């Protein structure tokens, strides 16, 4: 049976946000719909580092703070209930904040996000470089936002570059055949978060690989120094 799952990837440099590779399909020579640029999907748990970054930046939380992973229920204006559950359908009780991120627990993350304020998390997304309207709904804490892989790269680029937010760029300059520069595209960005704060966040994202949902990365690359976040959504 032929494989039906598709894939996409974007690879950028840490220091200059230079796009080194874009793959838009399992078939690398496919010239149709480019999923890396155009496929909009809910980012799921890829949103969680922004929640924990907001908590760390508030000064009220650190990785050893206790969070509670128990059921959450929030009523919407239309009377509907938002009741996120963990991937394993279990409740895990009180735990260190770092473990909640490493294990990608929905209930603990939702509770934390609502305590620090959804508006504050929205502001963090914007500072990370997300250029789209973000509705202040509780579901954004768990990644109800839709993004393309390139847009998600923008957000993670800020984590990788020590808090310096910059747009991924594929062109450095236009030149003539004899290397005379016609137009150059200088690196543009801003220091959105302090390097110390992002380094603190990176510790938590490294624990995703050391002990959490990204342990396969540690085995594949034989290192625990990778900072990562896995993302899952239905099907």
JSON list of C-alpha atoms in Angstrom, two decimals:
[
{"chain": "A", "resi": 1, "resn": "UNK", "atom": "CA", "xyz": [0.00, 0.00, 0.00]},
{"chain": "A", "resi": 2, "resn": "UNK", "atom": "CA", "xyz": [1.54, 3.36, -0.95]},
{"chain": "A", "resi": 3, "resn": "UNK", "atom": "CA", "xyz": [2.25, 5.78, 1.86]},
{"chain": "A", "resi": 4, "resn": "UNK", "atom": "CA", "xyz": [-0.34, 8.52, 2.11]},
{"chain": "A", "resi": 5, "resn": "UNK", "atom": "CA", "xyz": [1.13, 10.68, 4.88]},
{"chain": "A", "resi": 6, "resn": "UNK", "atom": "CA", "xyz": [2.78, 13.84, 3.65]},
{"chain": "A", "resi": 7, "resn": "UNK", "atom": "CA", "xyz": [5.66, 15.88, 5.05]},
{"chain": "A", "resi": 8, "resn": "UNK", "atom": "CA", "xyz": [7.26, 19.31, 4.95]},
{"chain": "A", "resi": 9, "resn": "UNK", "atom": "CA", "xyz": [10.37, 20.89, 6.40]},
{"chain": "A", "resi": 10, "resn": "UNK", "atom": "CA", "xyz": [12.05, 24.27, 6.72]},
{"chain": "A", "resi": 11, "resn": "UNK", "atom": "CA", "xyz": [15.71, 24.61, 7.77]},
{"chain": "A", "resi": 12, "resn": "UNK", "atom": "CA", "xyz": [17.21, 27.98, 8.71]},
{"chain": "A", "resi": 13, "resn": "UNK", "atom": "CA", "xyz": [20.50, 29.21, 10.13]},
{"chain": "A", "resi": 14, "resn": "UNK", "atom": "CA", "xyz": [20.47, 30.20, 13.78]},
{"chain": "A", "resi": 15, "resn": "UNK", "atom": "CA", "xyz": [22.38, 33.47, 13.52]},
{"chain": "A", "resi": 16, "resn": "UNK", "atom": "CA", "xyz": [20.96, 34.96, 10.34]},
{"chain": "A", "resi": 17, "resn": "UNK", "atom": "CA", "xyz": [17.58, 33.27, 9.79]},
{"chain": "A", "resi": 18, "resn": "UNK", "atom": "CA", "xyz": [18.80, 32.31, 6.33]},
{"chain": "A", "resi": 19, "resn": "UNK", "atom": "CA", "xyz": [16.62, 29.66, 4.72]},
{"chain": "A", "resi": 20, "resn": "UNK", "atom": "CA", "xyz": [18.95, 26.78, 3.91]},
{"chain": "A", "resi": 21, "resn": "UNK", "atom": "CA", "xyz": [16.33, 24.26, 2.77]},
{"chain": "A", "resi": 22, "resn": "UNK", "atom": "CA", "xyz": [12.61, 23.98, 2.10]},
{"chain": "A", "resi": 23, "resn": "UNK", "atom": "CA", "xyz": [10.91, 20.68, 1.41]},
{"chain": "A", "resi": 24, "resn": "UNK", "atom": "CA", "xyz": [7.23, 20.84, 0.52]},
{"chain": "A", "resi": 25, "resn": "UNK", "atom": "CA", "xyz": [6.38, 17.19, -0.03]},
{"chain": "A", "resi": 26, "resn": "UNK", "atom": "CA", "xyz": [7.61, 13.64, 0.53]},
{"chain": "A", "resi": 27, "resn": "UNK", "atom": "CA", "xyz": [8.50, 13.78, -3.17]},
{"chain": "A", "resi": 28, "resn": "UNK", "atom": "CA", "xyz": [11.28, 16.36, -3.20]},
{"chain": "A", "resi": 29, "resn": "UNK", "atom": "CA", "xyz": [10.93, 16.94, -6.95]},
{"chain": "A", "resi": 30, "resn": "UNK", "atom": "CA", "xyz": [7.20, 17.61, -6.73]},
{"chain": "A", "resi": 31, "resn": "UNK", "atom": "CA", "xyz": [6.36, 21.08, -8.09]},
{"chain": "A", "resi": 32, "resn": "UNK", "atom": "CA", "xyz": [2.73, 21.29, -6.99]},
{"chain": "A", "resi": 33, "resn": "UNK", "atom": "CA", "xyz": [1.30, 22.43, -3.66]},
{"chain": "A", "resi": 34, "resn": "UNK", "atom": "CA", "xyz": [4.16, 23.39, -1.33]},
{"chain": "A", "resi": 35, "resn": "UNK", "atom": "CA", "xyz": [3.16, 22.36, 2.17]},
{"chain": "A", "resi": 36, "resn": "UNK", "atom": "CA", "xyz": [6.11, 24.12, 3.79]},
{"chain": "A", "resi": 37, "resn": "UNK", "atom": "CA", "xyz": [4.88, 27.48, 2.53]},
{"chain": "A", "resi": 38, "resn": "UNK", "atom": "CA", "xyz": [1.13, 27.12, 2.12]},
{"chain": "A", "resi": 39, "resn": "UNK", "atom": "CA", "xyz": [-0.28, 24.33, 4.31]},
{"chain": "A", "resi": 40, "resn": "UNK", "atom": "CA", "xyz": [-2.10, 25.89, 7.26]},
{"chain": "A", "resi": 41, "resn": "UNK", "atom": "CA", "xyz": [-2.56, 23.48, 10.17]},
{"chain": "A", "resi": 42, "resn": "UNK", "atom": "CA", "xyz": [-3.24, 23.87, 13.88]},
{"chain": "A", "resi": 43, "resn": "UNK", "atom": "CA", "xyz": [0.20, 23.92, 15.47]},
{"chain": "A", "resi": 44, "resn": "UNK", "atom": "CA", "xyz": [-0.93, 21.93, 18.51]},
{"chain": "A", "resi": 45, "resn": "UNK", "atom": "CA", "xyz": [1.71, 21.51, 21.20]},
{"chain": "A", "resi": 46, "resn": "UNK", "atom": "CA", "xyz": [4.24, 23.63, 19.29]},
{"chain": "A", "resi": 47, "resn": "UNK", "atom": "CA", "xyz": [2.45, 26.53, 21.00]},
{"chain": "A", "resi": 48, "resn": "UNK", "atom": "CA", "xyz": [3.37, 25.41, 24.50]},
{"chain": "A", "resi": 49, "resn": "UNK", "atom": "CA", "xyz": [6.87, 26.94, 24.76]},
{"chain": "A", "resi": 50, "resn": "UNK", "atom": "CA", "xyz": [5.22, 30.37, 24.38]},
{"chain": "A", "resi": 51, "resn": "UNK", "atom": "CA", "xyz": [3.04, 29.64, 27.41]},
{"chain": "A", "resi": 52, "resn": "UNK", "atom": "CA", "xyz": [6.03, 28.62, 29.52]},
{"chain": "A", "resi": 53, "resn": "UNK", "atom": "CA", "xyz": [8.09, 31.55, 28.26]},
{"chain": "A", "resi": 54, "resn": "UNK", "atom": "CA", "xyz": [5.30, 33.87, 29.43]},
{"chain": "A", "resi": 55, "resn": "UNK", "atom": "CA", "xyz": [5.34, 32.21, 32.84]},
{"chain": "A", "resi": 56, "resn": "UNK", "atom": "CA", "xyz": [9.13, 32.51, 33.16]},
{"chain": "A", "resi": 57, "resn": "UNK", "atom": "CA", "xyz": [9.13, 36.15, 32.04]},
{"chain": "A", "resi": 58, "resn": "UNK", "atom": "CA", "xyz": [6.50, 37.07, 34.65]},
{"chain": "A", "resi": 59, "resn": "UNK", "atom": "CA", "xyz": [9.00, 36.48, 37.46]},
{"chain": "A", "resi": 60, "resn": "UNK", "atom": "CA", "xyz": [6.41, 34.46, 39.37]},
{"chain": "A", "resi": 61, "resn": "UNK", "atom": "CA", "xyz": [7.41, 31.05, 38.03]},
{"chain": "A", "resi": 62, "resn": "UNK", "atom": "CA", "xyz": [10.53, 28.98, 37.54]},
{"chain": "A", "resi": 63, "resn": "UNK", "atom": "CA", "xyz": [11.06, 25.40, 36.37]},
{"chain": "A", "resi": 64, "resn": "UNK", "atom": "CA", "xyz": [10.66, 24.04, 39.90]},
{"chain": "A", "resi": 65, "resn": "UNK", "atom": "CA", "xyz": [7.30, 25.79, 40.43]},
{"chain": "A", "resi": 66, "resn": "UNK", "atom": "CA", "xyz": [4.43, 23.39, 41.09]},
{"chain": "A", "resi": 67, "resn": "UNK", "atom": "CA", "xyz": [1.64, 23.17, 38.52]},
{"chain": "A", "resi": 68, "resn": "UNK", "atom": "CA", "xyz": [-1.49, 21.04, 38.73]},
{"chain": "A", "resi": 69, "resn": "UNK", "atom": "CA", "xyz": [-2.42, 18.62, 35.97]},
{"chain": "A", "resi": 70, "resn": "UNK", "atom": "CA", "xyz": [-6.08, 18.05, 36.64]},
{"chain": "A", "resi": 71, "resn": "UNK", "atom": "CA", "xyz": [-9.23, 18.45, 34.50]},
{"chain": "A", "resi": 72, "resn": "UNK", "atom": "CA", "xyz": [-10.00, 21.88, 33.07]},
{"chain": "A", "resi": 73, "resn": "UNK", "atom": "CA", "xyz": [-13.41, 23.20, 32.07]},
{"chain": "A", "resi": 74, "resn": "UNK", "atom": "CA", "xyz": [-14.00, 26.67, 30.63]},
{"chain": "A", "resi": 75, "resn": "UNK", "atom": "CA", "xyz": [-17.42, 27.92, 29.51]},
{"chain": "A", "resi": 76, "resn": "UNK", "atom": "CA", "xyz": [-17.61, 29.88, 26.28]},
{"chain": "A", "resi": 77, "resn": "UNK", "atom": "CA", "xyz": [-19.92, 32.79, 25.55]},
{"chain": "A", "resi": 78, "resn": "UNK", "atom": "CA", "xyz": [-22.18, 30.48, 23.54]},
{"chain": "A", "resi": 79, "resn": "UNK", "atom": "CA", "xyz": [-22.49, 28.06, 26.45]},
{"chain": "A", "resi": 80, "resn": "UNK", "atom": "CA", "xyz": [-20.07, 25.51, 25.00]},
{"chain": "A", "resi": 81, "resn": "UNK", "atom": "CA", "xyz": [-17.42, 23.96, 27.24]},
{"chain": "A", "resi": 82, "resn": "UNK", "atom": "CA", "xyz": [-13.70, 23.76, 26.52]},
{"chain": "A", "resi": 83, "resn": "UNK", "atom": "CA", "xyz": [-12.46, 20.64, 28.28]},
{"chain": "A", "resi": 84, "resn": "UNK", "atom": "CA", "xyz": [-8.99, 19.69, 27.05]},
{"chain": "A", "resi": 85, "resn": "UNK", "atom": "CA", "xyz": [-7.59, 16.31, 28.06]},
{"chain": "A", "resi": 86, "resn": "UNK", "atom": "CA", "xyz": [-4.09, 14.91, 28.03]},
{"chain": "A", "resi": 87, "resn": "UNK", "atom": "CA", "xyz": [-2.98, 12.72, 25.14]},
{"chain": "A", "resi": 88, "resn": "UNK", "atom": "CA", "xyz": [-3.01, 9.66, 27.44]},
{"chain": "A", "resi": 89, "resn": "UNK", "atom": "CA", "xyz": [-6.46, 10.61, 28.84]},
{"chain": "A", "resi": 90, "resn": "UNK", "atom": "CA", "xyz": [-5.02, 10.56, 32.39]},
{"chain": "A", "resi": 91, "resn": "UNK", "atom": "CA", "xyz": [-4.67, 13.15, 35.17]},
{"chain": "A", "resi": 92, "resn": "UNK", "atom": "CA", "xyz": [-1.20, 13.47, 36.66]},
{"chain": "A", "resi": 93, "resn": "UNK", "atom": "CA", "xyz": [-1.71, 15.77, 39.66]},
{"chain": "A", "resi": 94, "resn": "UNK", "atom": "CA", "xyz": [0.87, 18.18, 41.02]},
{"chain": "A", "resi": 95, "resn": "UNK", "atom": "CA", "xyz": [4.32, 18.28, 39.41]},
{"chain": "A", "resi": 96, "resn": "UNK", "atom": "CA", "xyz": [7.26, 20.54, 38.61]},
{"chain": "A", "resi": 97, "resn": "UNK", "atom": "CA", "xyz": [6.60, 22.96, 35.78]},
{"chain": "A", "resi": 98, "resn": "UNK", "atom": "CA", "xyz": [9.53, 21.58, 33.77]},
{"chain": "A", "resi": 99, "resn": "UNK", "atom": "CA", "xyz": [7.96, 18.12, 33.78]},
{"chain": "A", "resi": 100, "resn": "UNK", "atom": "CA", "xyz": [4.66, 19.48, 32.47]},
{"chain": "A", "resi": 101, "resn": "UNK", "atom": "CA", "xyz": [6.46, 20.90, 29.43]},
{"chain": "A", "resi": 102, "resn": "UNK", "atom": "CA", "xyz": [8.67, 17.85, 28.93]},
{"chain": "A", "resi": 103, "resn": "UNK", "atom": "CA", "xyz": [5.63, 15.54, 28.97]},
{"chain": "A", "resi": 104, "resn": "UNK", "atom": "CA", "xyz": [3.51, 18.02, 26.96]},
{"chain": "A", "resi": 105, "resn": "UNK", "atom": "CA", "xyz": [0.59, 17.85, 29.38]},
{"chain": "A", "resi": 106, "resn": "UNK", "atom": "CA", "xyz": [-2.44, 19.75, 28.12]},
{"chain": "A", "resi": 107, "resn": "UNK", "atom": "CA", "xyz": [-4.28, 20.20, 31.40]},
{"chain": "A", "resi": 108, "resn": "UNK", "atom": "CA", "xyz": [-1.28, 21.58, 33.30]},
{"chain": "A", "resi": 109, "resn": "UNK", "atom": "CA", "xyz": [-0.39, 23.91, 30.44]},
{"chain": "A", "resi": 110, "resn": "UNK", "atom": "CA", "xyz": [-3.96, 25.20, 30.12]},
{"chain": "A", "resi": 111, "resn": "UNK", "atom": "CA", "xyz": [-4.19, 25.88, 33.85]},
{"chain": "A", "resi": 112, "resn": "UNK", "atom": "CA", "xyz": [-0.83, 27.66, 33.83]},
{"chain": "A", "resi": 113, "resn": "UNK", "atom": "CA", "xyz": [-1.76, 29.77, 30.81]},
{"chain": "A", "resi": 114, "resn": "UNK", "atom": "CA", "xyz": [-5.03, 30.91, 32.34]},
{"chain": "A", "resi": 115, "resn": "UNK", "atom": "CA", "xyz": [-3.30, 31.82, 35.59]},
{"chain": "A", "resi": 116, "resn": "UNK", "atom": "CA", "xyz": [-0.71, 34.02, 33.92]},
{"chain": "A", "resi": 117, "resn": "UNK", "atom": "CA", "xyz": [-3.32, 35.48, 31.56]},
{"chain": "A", "resi": 118, "resn": "UNK", "atom": "CA", "xyz": [-4.27, 34.63, 28.00]},
{"chain": "A", "resi": 119, "resn": "UNK", "atom": "CA", "xyz": [-3.64, 38.22, 26.94]},
{"chain": "A", "resi": 120, "resn": "UNK", "atom": "CA", "xyz": [-0.06, 37.93, 28.18]},
{"chain": "A", "resi": 121, "resn": "UNK", "atom": "CA", "xyz": [0.43, 34.75, 26.13]},
{"chain": "A", "resi": 122, "resn": "UNK", "atom": "CA", "xyz": [-0.97, 36.48, 23.04]},
{"chain": "A", "resi": 123, "resn": "UNK", "atom": "CA", "xyz": [1.58, 39.26, 23.56]},
{"chain": "A", "resi": 124, "resn": "UNK", "atom": "CA", "xyz": [4.35, 36.65, 23.76]},
{"chain": "A", "resi": 125, "resn": "UNK", "atom": "CA", "xyz": [3.27, 35.13, 20.44]},
{"chain": "A", "resi": 126, "resn": "UNK", "atom": "CA", "xyz": [3.40, 38.57, 18.86]},
{"chain": "A", "resi": 127, "resn": "UNK", "atom": "CA", "xyz": [6.85, 39.31, 20.29]},
{"chain": "A", "resi": 128, "resn": "UNK", "atom": "CA", "xyz": [8.06, 35.97, 18.95]},
{"chain": "A", "resi": 129, "resn": "UNK", "atom": "CA", "xyz": [7.18, 37.21, 15.47]},
{"chain": "A", "resi": 130, "resn": "UNK", "atom": "CA", "xyz": [3.76, 35.68, 14.80]},
{"chain": "A", "resi": 131, "resn": "UNK", "atom": "CA", "xyz": [2.16, 38.06, 12.30]},
{"chain": "A", "resi": 132, "resn": "UNK", "atom": "CA", "xyz": [-1.50, 37.16, 12.39]},
{"chain": "A", "resi": 133, "resn": "UNK", "atom": "CA", "xyz": [-4.53, 37.99, 14.47]},
{"chain": "A", "resi": 134, "resn": "UNK", "atom": "CA", "xyz": [-4.56, 35.81, 17.57]},
{"chain": "A", "resi": 135, "resn": "UNK", "atom": "CA", "xyz": [-7.96, 35.52, 19.25]},
{"chain": "A", "resi": 136, "resn": "UNK", "atom": "CA", "xyz": [-7.65, 35.56, 23.08]},
{"chain": "A", "resi": 137, "resn": "UNK", "atom": "CA", "xyz": [-9.34, 32.19, 23.52]},
{"chain": "A", "resi": 138, "resn": "UNK", "atom": "CA", "xyz": [-8.12, 29.54, 25.99]},
{"chain": "A", "resi": 139, "resn": "UNK", "atom": "CA", "xyz": [-7.65, 27.07, 23.12]},
{"chain": "A", "resi": 140, "resn": "UNK", "atom": "CA", "xyz": [-4.66, 29.03, 21.78]},
{"chain": "A", "resi": 141, "resn": "UNK", "atom": "CA", "xyz": [-2.72, 27.84, 24.83]},
{"chain": "A", "resi": 142, "resn": "UNK", "atom": "CA", "xyz": [-2.75, 24.36, 23.30]},
{"chain": "A", "resi": 143, "resn": "UNK", "atom": "CA", "xyz": [-2.19, 25.41, 19.71]},
{"chain": "A", "resi": 144, "resn": "UNK", "atom": "CA", "xyz": [-5.53, 26.06, 18.05]},
{"chain": "A", "resi": 145, "resn": "UNK", "atom": "CA", "xyz": [-3.65, 28.62, 15.91]},
{"chain": "A", "resi": 146, "resn": "UNK", "atom": "CA", "xyz": [-3.16, 27.60, 12.29]},
{"chain": "A", "resi": 147, "resn": "UNK", "atom": "CA", "xyz": [0.25, 28.22, 10.75]},
{"chain": "A", "resi": 148, "resn": "UNK", "atom": "CA", "xyz": [2.36, 27.01, 7.87]},
{"chain": "A", "resi": 149, "resn": "UNK", "atom": "CA", "xyz": [5.71, 25.34, 8.66]},
{"chain": "A", "resi": 150, "resn": "UNK", "atom": "CA", "xyz": [7.42, 28.56, 7.53]},
{"chain": "A", "resi": 151, "resn": "UNK", "atom": "CA", "xyz": [5.35, 30.63, 9.97]},
{"chain": "A", "resi": 152, "resn": "UNK", "atom": "CA", "xyz": [6.13, 28.19, 12.79]},
{"chain": "A", "resi": 153, "resn": "UNK", "atom": "CA", "xyz": [9.80, 28.49, 11.87]},
{"chain": "A", "resi": 154, "resn": "UNK", "atom": "CA", "xyz": [9.56, 32.24, 12.46]},
{"chain": "A", "resi": 155, "resn": "UNK", "atom": "CA", "xyz": [8.48, 31.56, 16.04]},
{"chain": "A", "resi": 156, "resn": "UNK", "atom": "CA", "xyz": [11.10, 28.92, 16.77]},
{"chain": "A", "resi": 157, "resn": "UNK", "atom": "CA", "xyz": [13.80, 31.04, 15.12]},
{"chain": "A", "resi": 158, "resn": "UNK", "atom": "CA", "xyz": [13.42, 33.48, 18.02]},
{"chain": "A", "resi": 159, "resn": "UNK", "atom": "CA", "xyz": [14.00, 30.67, 20.51]},
{"chain": "A", "resi": 160, "resn": "UNK", "atom": "CA", "xyz": [17.07, 29.50, 18.62]},
{"chain": "A", "resi": 161, "resn": "UNK", "atom": "CA", "xyz": [18.67, 32.92, 18.20]},
{"chain": "A", "resi": 162, "resn": "UNK", "atom": "CA", "xyz": [18.68, 33.95, 21.85]},
{"chain": "A", "resi": 163, "resn": "UNK", "atom": "CA", "xyz": [15.49, 36.00, 21.71]},
{"chain": "A", "resi": 164, "resn": "UNK", "atom": "CA", "xyz": [16.32, 37.96, 18.55]},
{"chain": "A", "resi": 165, "resn": "UNK", "atom": "CA", "xyz": [13.18, 37.99, 16.38]},
{"chain": "A", "resi": 166, "resn": "UNK", "atom": "CA", "xyz": [13.87, 38.09, 12.63]},
{"chain": "A", "resi": 167, "resn": "UNK", "atom": "CA", "xyz": [12.09, 36.98, 9.51]},
{"chain": "A", "resi": 168, "resn": "UNK", "atom": "CA", "xyz": [13.50, 33.97, 7.65]},
{"chain": "A", "resi": 169, "resn": "UNK", "atom": "CA", "xyz": [15.06, 35.18, 4.39]},
{"chain": "A", "resi": 170, "resn": "UNK", "atom": "CA", "xyz": [15.92, 33.27, 1.26]},
{"chain": "A", "resi": 171, "resn": "UNK", "atom": "CA", "xyz": [17.69, 36.06, -0.69]},
{"chain": "A", "resi": 172, "resn": "UNK", "atom": "CA", "xyz": [20.72, 37.99, 0.53]},
{"chain": "A", "resi": 173, "resn": "UNK", "atom": "CA", "xyz": [21.27, 40.17, -2.54]},
{"chain": "A", "resi": 174, "resn": "UNK", "atom": "CA", "xyz": [20.67, 40.56, -6.26]},
{"chain": "A", "resi": 175, "resn": "UNK", "atom": "CA", "xyz": [23.81, 40.96, -8.35]},
{"chain": "A", "resi": 176, "resn": "UNK", "atom": "CA", "xyz": [24.78, 41.36, -11.97]},
{"chain": "A", "resi": 177, "resn": "UNK", "atom": "CA", "xyz": [26.75, 38.69, -13.82]},
{"chain": "A", "resi": 178, "resn": "UNK", "atom": "CA", "xyz": [29.98, 40.45, -12.80]},
{"chain": "A", "resi": 179, "resn": "UNK", "atom": "CA", "xyz": [28.96, 40.50, -9.10]},
{"chain": "A", "resi": 180, "resn": "UNK", "atom": "CA", "xyz": [27.89, 44.12, -8.90]},
{"chain": "A", "resi": 181, "resn": "UNK", "atom": "CA", "xyz": [25.26, 44.38, -6.16]},
{"chain": "A", "resi": 182, "resn": "UNK", "atom": "CA", "xyz": [21.95, 45.74, -7.40]},
{"chain": "A", "resi": 183, "resn": "UNK", "atom": "CA", "xyz": [19.92, 45.23, -4.23]},
{"chain": "A", "resi": 184, "resn": "UNK", "atom": "CA", "xyz": [20.89, 43.82, -0.85]},
{"chain": "A", "resi": 185, "resn": "UNK", "atom": "CA", "xyz": [18.61, 42.57, 1.87]},
{"chain": "A", "resi": 186, "resn": "UNK", "atom": "CA", "xyz": [20.14, 43.32, 5.23]},
{"chain": "A", "resi": 187, "resn": "UNK", "atom": "CA", "xyz": [19.28, 41.31, 8.29]},
{"chain": "A", "resi": 188, "resn": "UNK", "atom": "CA", "xyz": [16.33, 42.89, 10.06]},
{"chain": "A", "resi": 189, "resn": "UNK", "atom": "CA", "xyz": [15.13, 42.07, 13.53]},
{"chain": "A", "resi": 190, "resn": "UNK", "atom": "CA", "xyz": [14.82, 43.11, 17.14]},
{"chain": "A", "resi": 191, "resn": "UNK", "atom": "CA", "xyz": [15.78, 41.77, 20.54]},
{"chain": "A", "resi": 192, "resn": "UNK", "atom": "CA", "xyz": [12.34, 40.58, 21.63]},
{"chain": "A", "resi": 193, "resn": "UNK", "atom": "CA", "xyz": [13.46, 38.70, 24.76]},
{"chain": "A", "resi": 194, "resn": "UNK", "atom": "CA", "xyz": [16.66, 38.74, 26.77]},
{"chain": "A", "resi": 195, "resn": "UNK", "atom": "CA", "xyz": [19.21, 36.02, 25.95]},
{"chain": "A", "resi": 196, "resn": "UNK", "atom": "CA", "xyz": [19.17, 34.95, 29.62]},
{"chain": "A", "resi": 197, "resn": "UNK", "atom": "CA", "xyz": [15.41, 34.40, 29.55]},
{"chain": "A", "resi": 198, "resn": "UNK", "atom": "CA", "xyz": [15.57, 32.39, 26.32]},
{"chain": "A", "resi": 199, "resn": "UNK", "atom": "CA", "xyz": [18.46, 30.33, 27.68]},
{"chain": "A", "resi": 200, "resn": "UNK", "atom": "CA", "xyz": [16.25, 29.50, 30.65]},
{"chain": "A", "resi": 201, "resn": "UNK", "atom": "CA", "xyz": [13.46, 28.45, 28.29]},
{"chain": "A", "resi": 202, "resn": "UNK", "atom": "CA", "xyz": [15.91, 26.35, 26.28]},
{"chain": "A", "resi": 203, "resn": "UNK", "atom": "CA", "xyz": [16.69, 24.33, 29.41]},
{"chain": "A", "resi": 204, "resn": "UNK", "atom": "CA", "xyz": [13.02, 23.32, 29.59]},
{"chain": "A", "resi": 205, "resn": "UNK", "atom": "CA", "xyz": [12.96, 22.49, 25.88]},
{"chain": "A", "resi": 206, "resn": "UNK", "atom": "CA", "xyz": [16.07, 20.35, 26.33]},
{"chain": "A", "resi": 207, "resn": "UNK", "atom": "CA", "xyz": [14.19, 18.33, 28.94]},
{"chain": "A", "resi": 208, "resn": "UNK", "atom": "CA", "xyz": [11.68, 17.46, 26.21]},
{"chain": "A", "resi": 209, "resn": "UNK", "atom": "CA", "xyz": [14.53, 15.51, 24.63]},
{"chain": "A", "resi": 210, "resn": "UNK", "atom": "CA", "xyz": [16.14, 14.27, 27.85]},
{"chain": "A", "resi": 211, "resn": "UNK", "atom": "CA", "xyz": [13.03, 12.87, 29.52]},
{"chain": "A", "resi": 212, "resn": "UNK", "atom": "CA", "xyz": [9.92, 13.79, 27.58]},
{"chain": "A", "resi": 213, "resn": "UNK", "atom": "CA", "xyz": [8.08, 13.37, 24.30]},
{"chain": "A", "resi": 214, "resn": "UNK", "atom": "CA", "xyz": [11.21, 14.00, 22.20]},
{"chain": "A", "resi": 215, "resn": "UNK", "atom": "CA", "xyz": [13.41, 11.24, 23.65]},
{"chain": "A", "resi": 216, "resn": "UNK", "atom": "CA", "xyz": [13.75, 9.66, 20.24]},
{"chain": "A", "resi": 217, "resn": "UNK", "atom": "CA", "xyz": [15.80, 12.69, 19.14]},
{"chain": "A", "resi": 218, "resn": "UNK", "atom": "CA", "xyz": [18.36, 11.93, 21.84]},
{"chain": "A", "resi": 219, "resn": "UNK", "atom": "CA", "xyz": [18.70, 8.36, 20.58]},
{"chain": "A", "resi": 220, "resn": "UNK", "atom": "CA", "xyz": [18.78, 9.37, 16.92]},
{"chain": "A", "resi": 221, "resn": "UNK", "atom": "CA", "xyz": [21.46, 12.05, 17.30]},
{"chain": "A", "resi": 222, "resn": "UNK", "atom": "CA", "xyz": [23.18, 10.60, 20.40]},
{"chain": "A", "resi": 223, "resn": "UNK", "atom": "CA", "xyz": [22.95, 13.88, 22.31]},
{"chain": "A", "resi": 224, "resn": "UNK", "atom": "CA", "xyz": [20.76, 15.49, 24.96]},
{"chain": "A", "resi": 225, "resn": "UNK", "atom": "CA", "xyz": [21.77, 19.05, 24.04]},
{"chain": "A", "resi": 226, "resn": "UNK", "atom": "CA", "xyz": [18.98, 19.51, 21.51]},
{"chain": "A", "resi": 227, "resn": "UNK", "atom": "CA", "xyz": [16.18, 21.91, 22.50]},
{"chain": "A", "resi": 228, "resn": "UNK", "atom": "CA", "xyz": [12.90, 20.83, 20.94]},
{"chain": "A", "resi": 229, "resn": "UNK", "atom": "CA", "xyz": [9.15, 20.64, 21.17]},
{"chain": "A", "resi": 230, "resn": "UNK", "atom": "CA", "xyz": [6.97, 17.96, 19.64]},
{"chain": "A", "resi": 231, "resn": "UNK", "atom": "CA", "xyz": [3.54, 18.81, 18.28]},
{"chain": "A", "resi": 232, "resn": "UNK", "atom": "CA", "xyz": [0.53, 16.59, 17.84]},
{"chain": "A", "resi": 233, "resn": "UNK", "atom": "CA", "xyz": [-2.99, 17.08, 16.57]},
{"chain": "A", "resi": 234, "resn": "UNK", "atom": "CA", "xyz": [-5.84, 14.76, 15.62]},
{"chain": "A", "resi": 235, "resn": "UNK", "atom": "CA", "xyz": [-4.87, 12.38, 12.79]}
]
